[in-house]
PDB file of C-alpha atoms in Angstrom:
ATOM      1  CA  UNK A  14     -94.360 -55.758  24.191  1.00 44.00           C
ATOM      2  CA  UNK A  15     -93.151 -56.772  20.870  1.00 44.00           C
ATOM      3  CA  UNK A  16     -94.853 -59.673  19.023  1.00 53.00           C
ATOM      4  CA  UNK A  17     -92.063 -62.049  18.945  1.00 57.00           C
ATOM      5  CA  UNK A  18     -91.393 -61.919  22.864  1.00 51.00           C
ATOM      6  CA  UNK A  19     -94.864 -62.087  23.566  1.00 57.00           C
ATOM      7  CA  UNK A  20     -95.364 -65.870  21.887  1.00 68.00           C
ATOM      8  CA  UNK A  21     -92.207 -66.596  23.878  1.00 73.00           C
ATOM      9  CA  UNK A  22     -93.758 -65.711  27.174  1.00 70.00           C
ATOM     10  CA  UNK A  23     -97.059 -67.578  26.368  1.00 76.00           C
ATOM     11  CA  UNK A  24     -94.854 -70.565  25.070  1.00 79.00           C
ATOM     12  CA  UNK A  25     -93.043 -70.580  28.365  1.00 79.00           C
ATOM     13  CA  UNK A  26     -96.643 -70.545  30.082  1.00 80.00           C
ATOM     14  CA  UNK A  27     -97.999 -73.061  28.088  1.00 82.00           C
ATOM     15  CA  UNK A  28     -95.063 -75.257  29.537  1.00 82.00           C
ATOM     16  CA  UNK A  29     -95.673 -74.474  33.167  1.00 80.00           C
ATOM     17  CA  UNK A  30     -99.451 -74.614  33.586  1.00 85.00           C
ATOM     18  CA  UNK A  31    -101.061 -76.948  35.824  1.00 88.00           C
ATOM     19  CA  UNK A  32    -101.471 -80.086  34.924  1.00 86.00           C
ATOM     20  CA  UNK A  33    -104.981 -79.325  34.910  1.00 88.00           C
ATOM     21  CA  UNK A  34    -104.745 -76.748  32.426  1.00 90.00           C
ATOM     22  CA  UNK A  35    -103.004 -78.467  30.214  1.00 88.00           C
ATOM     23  CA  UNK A  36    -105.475 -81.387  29.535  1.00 83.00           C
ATOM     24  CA  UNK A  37    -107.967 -79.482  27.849  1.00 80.00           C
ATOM     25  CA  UNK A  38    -105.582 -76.556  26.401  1.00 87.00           C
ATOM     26  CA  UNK A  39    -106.283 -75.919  22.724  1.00 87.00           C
ATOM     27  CA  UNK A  40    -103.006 -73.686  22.372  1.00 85.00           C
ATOM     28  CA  UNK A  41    -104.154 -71.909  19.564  1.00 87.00           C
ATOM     29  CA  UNK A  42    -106.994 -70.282  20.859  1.00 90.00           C
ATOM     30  CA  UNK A  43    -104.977 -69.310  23.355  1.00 89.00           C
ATOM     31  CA  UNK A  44    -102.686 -67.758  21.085  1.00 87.00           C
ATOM     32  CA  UNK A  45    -105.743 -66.558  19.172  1.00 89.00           C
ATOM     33  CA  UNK A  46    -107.135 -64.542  21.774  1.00 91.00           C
ATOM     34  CA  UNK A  47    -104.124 -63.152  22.760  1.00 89.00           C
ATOM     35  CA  UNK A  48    -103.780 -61.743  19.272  1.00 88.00           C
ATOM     36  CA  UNK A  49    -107.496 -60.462  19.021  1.00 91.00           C
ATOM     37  CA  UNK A  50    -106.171 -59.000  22.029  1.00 92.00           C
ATOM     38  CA  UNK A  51    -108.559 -60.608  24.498  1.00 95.00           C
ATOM     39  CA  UNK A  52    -105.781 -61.789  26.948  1.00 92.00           C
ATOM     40  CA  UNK A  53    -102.149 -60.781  27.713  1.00 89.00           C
ATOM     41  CA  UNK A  54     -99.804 -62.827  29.186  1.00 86.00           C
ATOM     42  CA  UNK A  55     -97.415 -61.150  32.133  1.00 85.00           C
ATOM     43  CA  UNK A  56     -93.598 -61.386  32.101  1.00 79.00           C
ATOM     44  CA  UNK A  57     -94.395 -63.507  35.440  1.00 82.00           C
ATOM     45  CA  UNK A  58     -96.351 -65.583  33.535  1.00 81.00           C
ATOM     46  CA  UNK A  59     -99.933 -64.615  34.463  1.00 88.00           C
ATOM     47  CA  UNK A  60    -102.695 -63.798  32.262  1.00 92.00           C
ATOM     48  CA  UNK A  61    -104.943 -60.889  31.959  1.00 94.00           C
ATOM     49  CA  UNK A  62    -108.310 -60.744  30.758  1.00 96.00           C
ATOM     50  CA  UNK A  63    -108.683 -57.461  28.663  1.00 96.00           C
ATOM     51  CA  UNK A  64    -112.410 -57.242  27.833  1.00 95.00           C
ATOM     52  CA  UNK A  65    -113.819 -55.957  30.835  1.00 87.00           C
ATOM     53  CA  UNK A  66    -117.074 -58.980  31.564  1.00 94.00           C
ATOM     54  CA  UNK A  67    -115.567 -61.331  34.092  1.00 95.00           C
ATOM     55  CA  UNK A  68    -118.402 -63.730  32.693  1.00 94.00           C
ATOM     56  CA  UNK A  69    -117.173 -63.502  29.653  1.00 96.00           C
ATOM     57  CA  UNK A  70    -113.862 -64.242  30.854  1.00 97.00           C
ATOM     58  CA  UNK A  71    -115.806 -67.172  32.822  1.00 96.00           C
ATOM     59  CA  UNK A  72    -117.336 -68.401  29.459  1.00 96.00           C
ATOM     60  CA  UNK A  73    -114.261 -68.478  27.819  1.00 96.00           C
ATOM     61  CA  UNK A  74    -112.681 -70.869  30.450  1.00 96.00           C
ATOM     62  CA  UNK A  75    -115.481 -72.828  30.559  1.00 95.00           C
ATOM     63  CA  UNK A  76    -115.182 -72.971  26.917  1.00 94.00           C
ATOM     64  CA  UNK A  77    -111.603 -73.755  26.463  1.00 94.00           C
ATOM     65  CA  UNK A  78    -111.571 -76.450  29.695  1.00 94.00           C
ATOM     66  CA  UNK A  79    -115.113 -77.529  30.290  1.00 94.00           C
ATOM     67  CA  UNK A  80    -116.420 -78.157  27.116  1.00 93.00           C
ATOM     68  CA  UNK A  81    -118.845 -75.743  27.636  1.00 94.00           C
ATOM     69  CA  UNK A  82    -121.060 -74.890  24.427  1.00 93.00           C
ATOM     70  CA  UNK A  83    -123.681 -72.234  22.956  1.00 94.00           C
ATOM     71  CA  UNK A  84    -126.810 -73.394  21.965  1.00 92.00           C
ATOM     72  CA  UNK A  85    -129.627 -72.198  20.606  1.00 92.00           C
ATOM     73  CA  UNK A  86    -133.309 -72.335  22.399  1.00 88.00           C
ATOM     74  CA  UNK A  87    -135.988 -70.707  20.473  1.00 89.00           C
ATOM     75  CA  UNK A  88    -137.929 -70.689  24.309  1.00 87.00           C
ATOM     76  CA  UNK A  89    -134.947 -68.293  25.016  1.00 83.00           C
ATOM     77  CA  UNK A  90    -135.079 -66.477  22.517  1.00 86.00           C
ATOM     78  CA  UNK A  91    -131.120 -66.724  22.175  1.00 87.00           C
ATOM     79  CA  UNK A  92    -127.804 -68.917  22.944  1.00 91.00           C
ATOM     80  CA  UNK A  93    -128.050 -70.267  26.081  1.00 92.00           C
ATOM     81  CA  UNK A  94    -125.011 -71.200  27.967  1.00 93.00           C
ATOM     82  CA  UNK A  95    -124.610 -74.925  28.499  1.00 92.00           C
ATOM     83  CA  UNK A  96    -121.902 -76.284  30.672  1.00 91.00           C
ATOM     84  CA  UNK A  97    -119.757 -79.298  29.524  1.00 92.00           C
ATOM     85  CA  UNK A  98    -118.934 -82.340  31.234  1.00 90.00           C
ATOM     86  CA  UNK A  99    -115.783 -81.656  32.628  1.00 92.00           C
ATOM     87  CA  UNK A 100    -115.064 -79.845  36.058  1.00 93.00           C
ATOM     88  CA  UNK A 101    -114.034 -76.191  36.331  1.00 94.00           C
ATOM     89  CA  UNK A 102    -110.281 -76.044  37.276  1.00 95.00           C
ATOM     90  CA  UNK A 103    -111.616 -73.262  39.795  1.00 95.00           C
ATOM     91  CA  UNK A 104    -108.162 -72.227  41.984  1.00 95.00           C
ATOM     92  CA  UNK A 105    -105.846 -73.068  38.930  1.00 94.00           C
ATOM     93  CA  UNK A 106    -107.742 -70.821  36.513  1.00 95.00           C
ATOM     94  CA  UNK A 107    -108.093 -67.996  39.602  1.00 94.00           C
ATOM     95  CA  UNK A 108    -104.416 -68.082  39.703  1.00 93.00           C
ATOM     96  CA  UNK A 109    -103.615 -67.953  36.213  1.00 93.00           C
ATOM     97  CA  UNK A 110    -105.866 -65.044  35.918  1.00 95.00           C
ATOM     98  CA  UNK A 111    -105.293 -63.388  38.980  1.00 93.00           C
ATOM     99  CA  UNK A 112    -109.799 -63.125  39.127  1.00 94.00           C
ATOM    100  CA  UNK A 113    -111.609 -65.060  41.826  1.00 93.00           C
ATOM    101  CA  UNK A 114    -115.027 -65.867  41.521  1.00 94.00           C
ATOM    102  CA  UNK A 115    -114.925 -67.726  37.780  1.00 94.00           C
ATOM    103  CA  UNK A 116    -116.796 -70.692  39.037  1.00 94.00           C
ATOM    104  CA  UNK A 117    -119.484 -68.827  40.420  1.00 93.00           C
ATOM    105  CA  UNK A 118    -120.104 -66.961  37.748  1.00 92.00           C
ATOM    106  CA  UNK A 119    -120.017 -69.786  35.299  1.00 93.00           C
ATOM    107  CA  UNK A 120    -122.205 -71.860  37.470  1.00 90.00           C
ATOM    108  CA  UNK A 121    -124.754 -68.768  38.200  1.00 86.00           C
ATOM    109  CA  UNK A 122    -124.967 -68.214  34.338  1.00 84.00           C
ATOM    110  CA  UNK A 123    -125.524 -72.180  33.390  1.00 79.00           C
ATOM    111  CA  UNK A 124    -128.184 -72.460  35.980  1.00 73.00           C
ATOM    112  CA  UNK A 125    -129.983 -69.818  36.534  1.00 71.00           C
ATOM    113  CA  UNK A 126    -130.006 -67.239  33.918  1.00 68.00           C
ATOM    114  CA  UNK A 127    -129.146 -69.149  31.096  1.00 80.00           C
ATOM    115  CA  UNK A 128    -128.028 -66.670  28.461  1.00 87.00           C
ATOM    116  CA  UNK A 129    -124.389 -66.475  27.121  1.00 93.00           C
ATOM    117  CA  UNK A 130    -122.857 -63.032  28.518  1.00 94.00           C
ATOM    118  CA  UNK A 131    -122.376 -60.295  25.719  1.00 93.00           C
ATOM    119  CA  UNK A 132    -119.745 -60.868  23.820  1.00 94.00           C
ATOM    120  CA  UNK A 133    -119.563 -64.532  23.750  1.00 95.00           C
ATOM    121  CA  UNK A 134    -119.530 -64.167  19.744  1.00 95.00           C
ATOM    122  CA  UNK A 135    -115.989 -62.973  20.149  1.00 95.00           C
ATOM    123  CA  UNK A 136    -114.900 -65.752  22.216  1.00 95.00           C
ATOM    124  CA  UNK A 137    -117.041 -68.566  19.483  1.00 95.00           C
ATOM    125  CA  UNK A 138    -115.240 -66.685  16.405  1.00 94.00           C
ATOM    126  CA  UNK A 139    -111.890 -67.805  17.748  1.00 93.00           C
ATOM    127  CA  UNK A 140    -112.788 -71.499  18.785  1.00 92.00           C
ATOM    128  CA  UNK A 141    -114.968 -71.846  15.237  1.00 90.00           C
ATOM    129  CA  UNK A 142    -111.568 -70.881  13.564  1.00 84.00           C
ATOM    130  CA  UNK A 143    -109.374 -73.215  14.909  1.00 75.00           C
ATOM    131  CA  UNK A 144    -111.463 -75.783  14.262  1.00 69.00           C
ATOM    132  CA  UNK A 145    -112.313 -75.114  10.884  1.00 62.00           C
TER     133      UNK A 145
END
């Protein structure tokens, strides 16, 4: 799909996602990751995670409408995952995606195992540039 239609597509998705969504959408790491080529956005105007970790995918979301952060704990030994203080937008974010389980996974990872998934650096390079 050529460049140009793509951002139309997204654009059009932008304007028709939940309410929910839309609160805590930062629109340009949306379009950011869909030019890393993280996520593509459907002609029916779904999206599709590309990198094949569901928790990432999980991470991500939590990232973009949670709040959810990386921090370091030298106990660890690495970035643990620590969720923010919003709630997870669970059946609007399955439907965008098209994935069930995303609050599961986000809330098994925060809890219990603690570590970001591999490849969260991908997903932090594209929120650390927008807000630069």
């Amino acid at each position: 799909m050529r460049h140009s239609v793509r951002n139309e597509i997204l654009e059009e998705l932008v304007k028709h996602l939940p309410m929910k969504l839309r609160v805590g959408l930062c629109e340009e790491v949306l379009y950011a990751a869909v030019e890393e080529g993280y996520l593509n956005v459907t002609a029916e105007g779904k999206l599709v995670w590309l990198l094949e970790s569901k928790t990432l995918l999980a991470y991500f979301c939590g990232r973009m409408w949670c709040g959810d952060t990386p921090v370091y704990n030298k106990r660890a030994g690495g970035y643990v995952w620590m969720s923010g203080s919003v709630k997870f937008p669970k059946k609007d974010l399955e439907a965008i995606f098209g994935v069930r389980n995303l609050r599961t996974l986000r809330e098994h990872r925060c809890t219990n195992v603690g570590l970001v998934p591999a490849g969260w650096e991908l997903v932090e390079k594209i929120f650390q540039e927008m807000h630069k």
